[in-house]
Coordinates of C-alpha atoms and ligand atoms in Angstrom, one line a residue:
M1 CA 23.5 -49.2 -56.0
A2 CA 20.8 -48.7 -58.6
P3 CA 20.3 -51.5 -61.2
A4 CA 22.9 -51.4 -64.0
S5 CA 20.5 -51.3 -66.9
S6 CA 18.9 -47.9 -67.6
N7 CA 15.6 -49.6 -68.8
A8 CA 15.3 -51.7 -65.6
P9 CA 11.8 -51.3 -63.9
V10 CA 11.6 -48.7 -61.1
L11 CA 11.0 -50.7 -57.8
A12 CA 9.1 -49.2 -54.8
G13 CA 6.9 -50.5 -52.3
V14 CA 5.3 -50.0 -48.7
A15 CA 6.9 -51.5 -45.6
G16 CA 4.8 -52.4 -42.6
H17 CA 3.4 -55.2 -40.4
P18 CA 0.9 -56.2 -41.2
V19 CA 0.9 -54.8 -44.7
R20 CA -1.3 -57.1 -46.7
H21 CA -4.4 -54.8 -46.4
S22 CA -2.6 -51.6 -47.3
L23 CA -4.2 -49.8 -50.4
S24 CA -0.9 -48.1 -51.5
P25 CA 0.0 -50.8 -53.9
V26 CA -3.3 -50.3 -55.6
I27 CA -2.8 -46.5 -55.9
H28 CA 0.7 -46.6 -57.2
T29 CA -0.1 -49.4 -59.6
I30 CA -2.9 -47.4 -61.1
W31 CA -0.8 -44.3 -61.5
A32 CA 2.3 -46.2 -62.9
K33 CA -0.3 -47.7 -65.5
R34 CA -1.9 -44.3 -66.3
A35 CA 1.7 -42.9 -67.0
G36 CA 3.0 -45.9 -68.8
I37 CA 5.8 -46.4 -66.4
N38 CA 7.7 -49.6 -66.4
G39 CA 7.6 -50.0 -62.5
Y40 CA 6.6 -52.2 -59.6
Y41 CA 5.1 -51.0 -56.2
I42 CA 4.9 -53.9 -53.7
P43 CA 3.8 -54.7 -50.1
I44 CA 6.7 -55.6 -47.9
D45 CA 6.1 -57.3 -44.7
V46 CA 8.8 -56.4 -42.3
P47 CA 8.9 -57.9 -38.6
P48 CA 8.4 -55.2 -36.0
S49 CA 11.9 -54.6 -34.7
Y50 CA 14.2 -51.8 -35.7
D51 CA 17.0 -54.3 -36.5
E52 CA 14.6 -56.2 -38.8
F53 CA 13.6 -53.0 -40.4
A54 CA 17.1 -51.6 -41.0
R55 CA 18.1 -55.0 -42.4
A56 CA 15.2 -54.9 -44.9
M57 CA 15.8 -51.5 -45.9
D58 CA 19.6 -52.3 -46.5
S59 CA 18.5 -55.2 -48.7
L60 CA 16.2 -53.0 -50.7
R61 CA 18.7 -50.6 -51.5
V62 CA 21.2 -53.4 -52.6
V63 CA 18.6 -54.6 -55.2
G64 CA 17.9 -51.1 -56.4
F65 CA 14.8 -49.9 -54.8
A66 CA 14.1 -46.2 -55.4
G67 CA 12.3 -45.8 -52.0
V68 CA 9.6 -47.0 -49.9
N69 CA 6.4 -45.8 -48.0
V70 CA 6.6 -46.9 -44.4
T71 CA 3.6 -47.7 -42.4
L72 CA 2.9 -49.0 -38.9
P73 CA 4.8 -50.1 -36.7
H74 CA 7.8 -48.7 -38.6
K75 CA 7.3 -44.9 -38.9
E76 CA 9.6 -44.0 -36.0
H77 CA 12.1 -46.7 -37.2
A78 CA 12.1 -44.9 -40.7
L79 CA 13.3 -41.8 -39.0
R80 CA 15.8 -43.3 -37.0
Y81 CA 17.3 -45.1 -40.2
A82 CA 17.4 -42.3 -42.4
D83 CA 20.7 -40.1 -43.1
K84 CA 18.7 -37.1 -44.0
K85 CA 15.3 -36.0 -42.4
S86 CA 13.0 -33.4 -43.6
E87 CA 11.8 -30.7 -41.3
N88 CA 8.2 -32.3 -41.2
A89 CA 9.6 -35.8 -40.3
Q90 CA 11.7 -34.5 -37.8
A91 CA 8.7 -32.4 -36.2
A92 CA 6.5 -35.4 -36.4
G93 CA 9.2 -37.6 -35.0
A94 CA 8.2 -40.2 -37.7
A95 CA 8.5 -40.7 -41.4
N96 CA 6.2 -42.4 -43.9
M97 CA 8.6 -42.0 -46.9
L98 CA 12.3 -43.2 -47.5
T99 CA 14.0 -42.3 -50.7
F100 CA 17.2 -44.1 -51.5
S101 CA 20.1 -42.6 -53.4
D102 CA 23.9 -43.0 -53.4
A103 CA 24.0 -40.2 -50.9
G104 CA 22.0 -42.2 -48.4
A105 CA 18.5 -42.6 -47.3
S106 CA 16.2 -39.5 -46.8
A107 CA 13.1 -39.5 -44.8
E108 CA 10.0 -37.3 -45.5
N109 CA 6.6 -37.3 -43.9
S110 CA 3.7 -36.8 -46.3
D111 CA 1.2 -37.9 -43.9
I112 CA 1.2 -34.2 -43.0
T113 CA 1.0 -32.6 -46.3
G114 CA -1.4 -35.3 -47.4
F115 CA -3.9 -34.3 -44.6
A116 CA -3.6 -30.7 -45.3
E117 CA -4.3 -31.2 -49.2
A118 CA -7.2 -33.4 -48.2
V119 CA -8.6 -30.6 -46.2
R120 CA -7.6 -27.9 -48.7
E121 CA -9.5 -29.8 -51.4
Q122 CA -12.8 -29.2 -49.4
R123 CA -12.0 -25.7 -48.2
S124 CA -9.1 -23.2 -49.4
E125 CA -9.6 -21.3 -46.0
P126 CA -10.4 -23.9 -43.5
G127 CA -10.5 -21.8 -40.5
I128 CA -8.8 -21.0 -37.3
S129 CA -10.1 -23.4 -34.6
A130 CA -9.9 -27.1 -34.6
L131 CA -10.6 -30.0 -32.1
V132 CA -8.4 -33.0 -32.5
L133 CA -9.6 -36.3 -31.0
G134 CA -6.6 -38.5 -30.1
A135 CA -3.0 -38.0 -29.1
G136 CA -1.1 -40.7 -30.9
G137 CA 1.3 -40.6 -33.9
A138 CA -1.6 -39.7 -36.3
A139 CA -2.6 -36.8 -34.1
R140 CA 0.9 -35.5 -34.0
G141 CA 0.8 -35.5 -38.0
V142 CA -2.6 -33.9 -38.0
V143 CA -1.6 -31.2 -35.6
L144 CA 1.4 -30.2 -37.8
A145 CA -0.9 -30.2 -40.8
L146 CA -3.3 -27.8 -39.1
K147 CA -0.5 -25.4 -38.1
A148 CA 0.7 -25.4 -41.8
L149 CA -3.0 -24.8 -42.7
G150 CA -3.1 -21.6 -40.6
F151 CA -5.1 -22.9 -37.5
T152 CA -4.3 -21.0 -34.4
D153 CA -6.6 -22.3 -31.9
I154 CA -6.0 -26.1 -31.7
R155 CA -7.6 -28.1 -28.9
I156 CA -6.8 -31.7 -28.2
A157 CA -9.0 -34.2 -26.3
N158 CA -7.6 -37.7 -25.5
R159 CA -8.9 -40.6 -23.3
T160 CA -5.5 -40.7 -21.6
M161 CA -4.9 -37.1 -20.3
E162 CA -1.3 -37.5 -19.9
R163 CA -0.8 -38.1 -23.7
A164 CA -3.0 -35.0 -24.4
V165 CA -0.9 -32.9 -22.1
E166 CA 2.4 -34.2 -23.7
L167 CA 1.3 -33.4 -27.2
A168 CA -0.2 -30.0 -26.2
E169 CA 3.1 -28.9 -24.5
A170 CA 5.2 -29.8 -27.5
F171 CA 3.0 -27.9 -29.8
D172 CA 1.5 -25.3 -27.6
L173 CA -2.1 -26.5 -28.0
A174 CA -5.1 -26.4 -25.4
V175 CA -6.3 -29.6 -23.7
I176 CA -10.0 -30.5 -23.3
E177 CA -11.0 -33.3 -21.0
W178 CA -12.1 -36.3 -23.1
G179 CA -15.6 -36.5 -21.3
K180 CA -16.1 -32.8 -22.3
R181 CA -15.3 -33.3 -26.0
S182 CA -19.1 -32.8 -27.3
Q183 CA -19.3 -29.8 -25.1
V184 CA -16.8 -27.4 -26.7
L185 CA -17.8 -27.4 -30.4
E186 CA -19.5 -23.9 -30.7
N187 CA -16.7 -22.0 -32.5
T188 CA -15.0 -25.0 -34.0
D189 CA -14.2 -24.8 -37.7
L190 CA -12.8 -28.4 -38.1
L191 CA -13.3 -31.6 -36.0
V192 CA -10.9 -34.4 -36.6
N193 CA -10.9 -37.8 -35.3
T194 CA -7.5 -39.4 -35.2
T195 CA -8.4 -42.2 -32.7
S196 CA -9.0 -45.8 -33.7
L197 CA -12.7 -45.4 -32.6
G198 CA -15.1 -46.1 -35.4
M199 CA -12.8 -48.4 -37.3
S200 CA -14.1 -51.9 -38.0
G201 CA -13.7 -54.1 -35.0
Q202 CA -13.2 -51.1 -32.7
P203 CA -15.7 -49.5 -30.4
S204 CA -17.7 -46.7 -31.9
L205 CA -16.8 -43.0 -31.4
E206 CA -19.5 -41.5 -29.0
M207 CA -19.7 -37.7 -30.0
E208 CA -22.5 -35.4 -30.1
I209 CA -21.9 -33.1 -33.0
G210 CA -25.1 -31.0 -32.9
A211 CA -23.4 -27.9 -31.4
L212 CA -21.1 -27.5 -34.4
K213 CA -21.9 -24.6 -36.9
P214 CA -23.2 -25.6 -40.3
S215 CA -20.1 -24.5 -42.0
A216 CA -17.7 -26.8 -39.8
L217 CA -15.7 -29.3 -41.4
I218 CA -15.5 -32.9 -40.2
A219 CA -12.6 -35.2 -40.9
D220 CA -12.0 -38.9 -39.9
I221 CA -8.6 -40.5 -40.6
V222 CA -10.2 -44.0 -40.5
Y223 CA -10.7 -45.5 -43.9
A224 CA -12.2 -48.9 -42.9
P225 CA -15.1 -48.5 -42.9
L226 CA -14.9 -45.3 -45.3
K227 CA -18.0 -43.8 -44.1
T228 CA -17.5 -44.0 -40.3
D229 CA -20.5 -43.2 -38.1
L230 CA -19.0 -39.9 -37.4
L231 CA -18.9 -39.0 -41.2
R232 CA -22.4 -40.5 -41.5
R233 CA -23.9 -38.1 -39.0
A234 CA -21.8 -35.3 -40.3
E235 CA -23.4 -35.6 -43.8
E236 CA -26.9 -36.1 -42.1
N237 CA -26.3 -32.6 -40.5
S238 CA -25.1 -31.2 -44.0
H239 CA -21.3 -30.7 -43.0
Q240 CA -18.6 -31.0 -45.5
T241 CA -16.3 -33.9 -44.7
V242 CA -12.9 -35.3 -45.2
D243 CA -12.5 -39.2 -45.2
G244 CA -9.4 -41.4 -44.7
L245 CA -9.3 -42.3 -48.2
A246 CA -8.8 -38.5 -49.3
M247 CA -5.9 -38.4 -46.9
L248 CA -4.4 -41.7 -48.1
M249 CA -4.6 -40.8 -51.7
H250 CA -2.9 -37.3 -51.1
Q251 CA -0.1 -38.7 -49.0
A252 CA 0.9 -41.0 -51.8
V253 CA 1.6 -38.3 -54.3
P254 CA 5.0 -37.2 -53.2
G255 CA 6.4 -40.7 -53.3
F256 CA 5.2 -41.3 -56.8
R257 CA 6.8 -38.2 -57.9
Q258 CA 10.0 -38.8 -56.2
W259 CA 10.3 -42.6 -57.2
F260 CA 8.4 -42.9 -60.5
G261 CA 9.5 -39.3 -61.7
E262 CA 5.8 -38.1 -62.6
E263 CA 3.0 -36.0 -61.3
A264 CA 0.1 -38.2 -60.0
S265 CA -3.5 -36.8 -59.7
V266 CA -6.0 -37.5 -57.0
D267 CA -9.4 -37.7 -58.8
D268 CA -12.8 -39.5 -58.6
E269 CA -11.6 -42.2 -61.0
L270 CA -8.8 -43.1 -58.5
R271 CA -11.3 -43.0 -55.7
G272 CA -13.8 -45.1 -57.5
E273 CA -11.1 -47.7 -58.1
L274 CA -10.1 -47.7 -54.4
V275 CA -13.8 -47.9 -53.2
K276 CA -14.2 -50.8 -55.6
E277 CA -11.3 -52.5 -53.9
L278 CA -12.4 -51.7 -50.3
N279 CA -15.8 -53.2 -51.4
R280 CA -14.0 -56.3 -52.8
R281 CA -12.3 -56.7 -49.4
G282 CA -15.6 -56.1 -47.6
K283 CA -14.6 -53.1 -45.8
T284 CA -17.1 -50.2 -46.8
Ligands
ATR1 P1 -1.8 -43.9 -34.0 O1 -0.1 -43.7 -33.9 O2 -2.2 -44.4 -35.0 O3 -2.4 -42.5 -33.6 P2 -1.9 -44.8 -31.1 O4 -0.7 -44.1 -30.7 O5 -2.2 -46.3 -30.7 O6 -2.2 -45.0 -32.7 O7 -3.3 -43.8 -30.8 C1 -4.5 -44.4 -30.9 C2 -5.4 -43.3 -30.3 O8 -6.8 -43.8 -30.4 C3 -5.1 -42.7 -29.0 O9 -5.4 -41.4 -28.8 C4 -5.9 -43.5 -28.0 O10 -6.3 -43.0 -26.8 P3 -5.2 -43.3 -25.5 O11 -4.1 -42.4 -25.7 O12 -6.0 -43.0 -24.3 O13 -4.8 -44.9 -25.7 C5 -7.2 -43.7 -28.9 N1 -8.1 -44.7 -28.5 C6 -7.9 -46.1 -28.8 N2 -8.9 -46.8 -28.3 C7 -9.7 -45.9 -27.5 C8 -11.0 -46.0 -26.8 N3 -11.5 -47.2 -26.6 N4 -11.5 -45.0 -26.3 C9 -10.7 -43.8 -26.6 N5 -9.8 -43.4 -27.2 C10 -9.2 -44.6 -27.7

């Protein structure tokens, strides 16, 4: 299945729809260049249905791709397509990585480890009490990361109560009414926004953070704009923050290791390049 020639370039990419604004090709291309690897990482636009996704993945395997990252709307399709599924991917019900080999396709979820790493980078012992805003796929991954980080008191607030209850029942969490999200912050060590609020083109997140203790960490998975209104206010109040770019860079590390065979580092130089790219696109 792999290319016959041993010096053929390594092929990988990111499959999504739309995919043209993905920063993953920029990240992997920088890392491949740094490591002197003969390889390509390309954006692959795959129409939204499972059948189209499966057809695209079959084709990539035929032409010798080592693997792909998978983004919206295909993360659940990736799990369904895989022959082998990691524990994290199974728990999240979604995968953002597929690795191809003669033995089949294996699914992994590095969104979970990526978020955990991004938090750990700020704080080795991030705390026990967290408030998660949102109850979609991203919130699910964040909750699994928080559990891995040792959080034992995790609360969910979501506009649609039923979705919050569903997530809370699946992972043994507490539910907070969406309207009360600013009133339950006193003992919170970490506040995470996983909703689309604050993203360019979306309404802003209305959240009063004055009741948070000074040591509380504030995270936002949105990266366009990079400094959301929530993160700007967090910095004004001297809180440490984790932005969407930190999570994005860290989730990319396992794929690079797996497909290009080298360790990759998340550092200021990489961040600088990505910020430049976002500026070029007019997104910061
Ligand atoms: P993802 O898989 O990326 O998390 P999603 O499943 O569409 O995407 O979830 C988006 C999240 O943003 C949800 O928690 C959604 O709340 P609902 O479950 O009530 O839809 C939240 N969200 C989006 N727009 C919102 C808004 N205007 N106000 C409050 N929450 C919003």
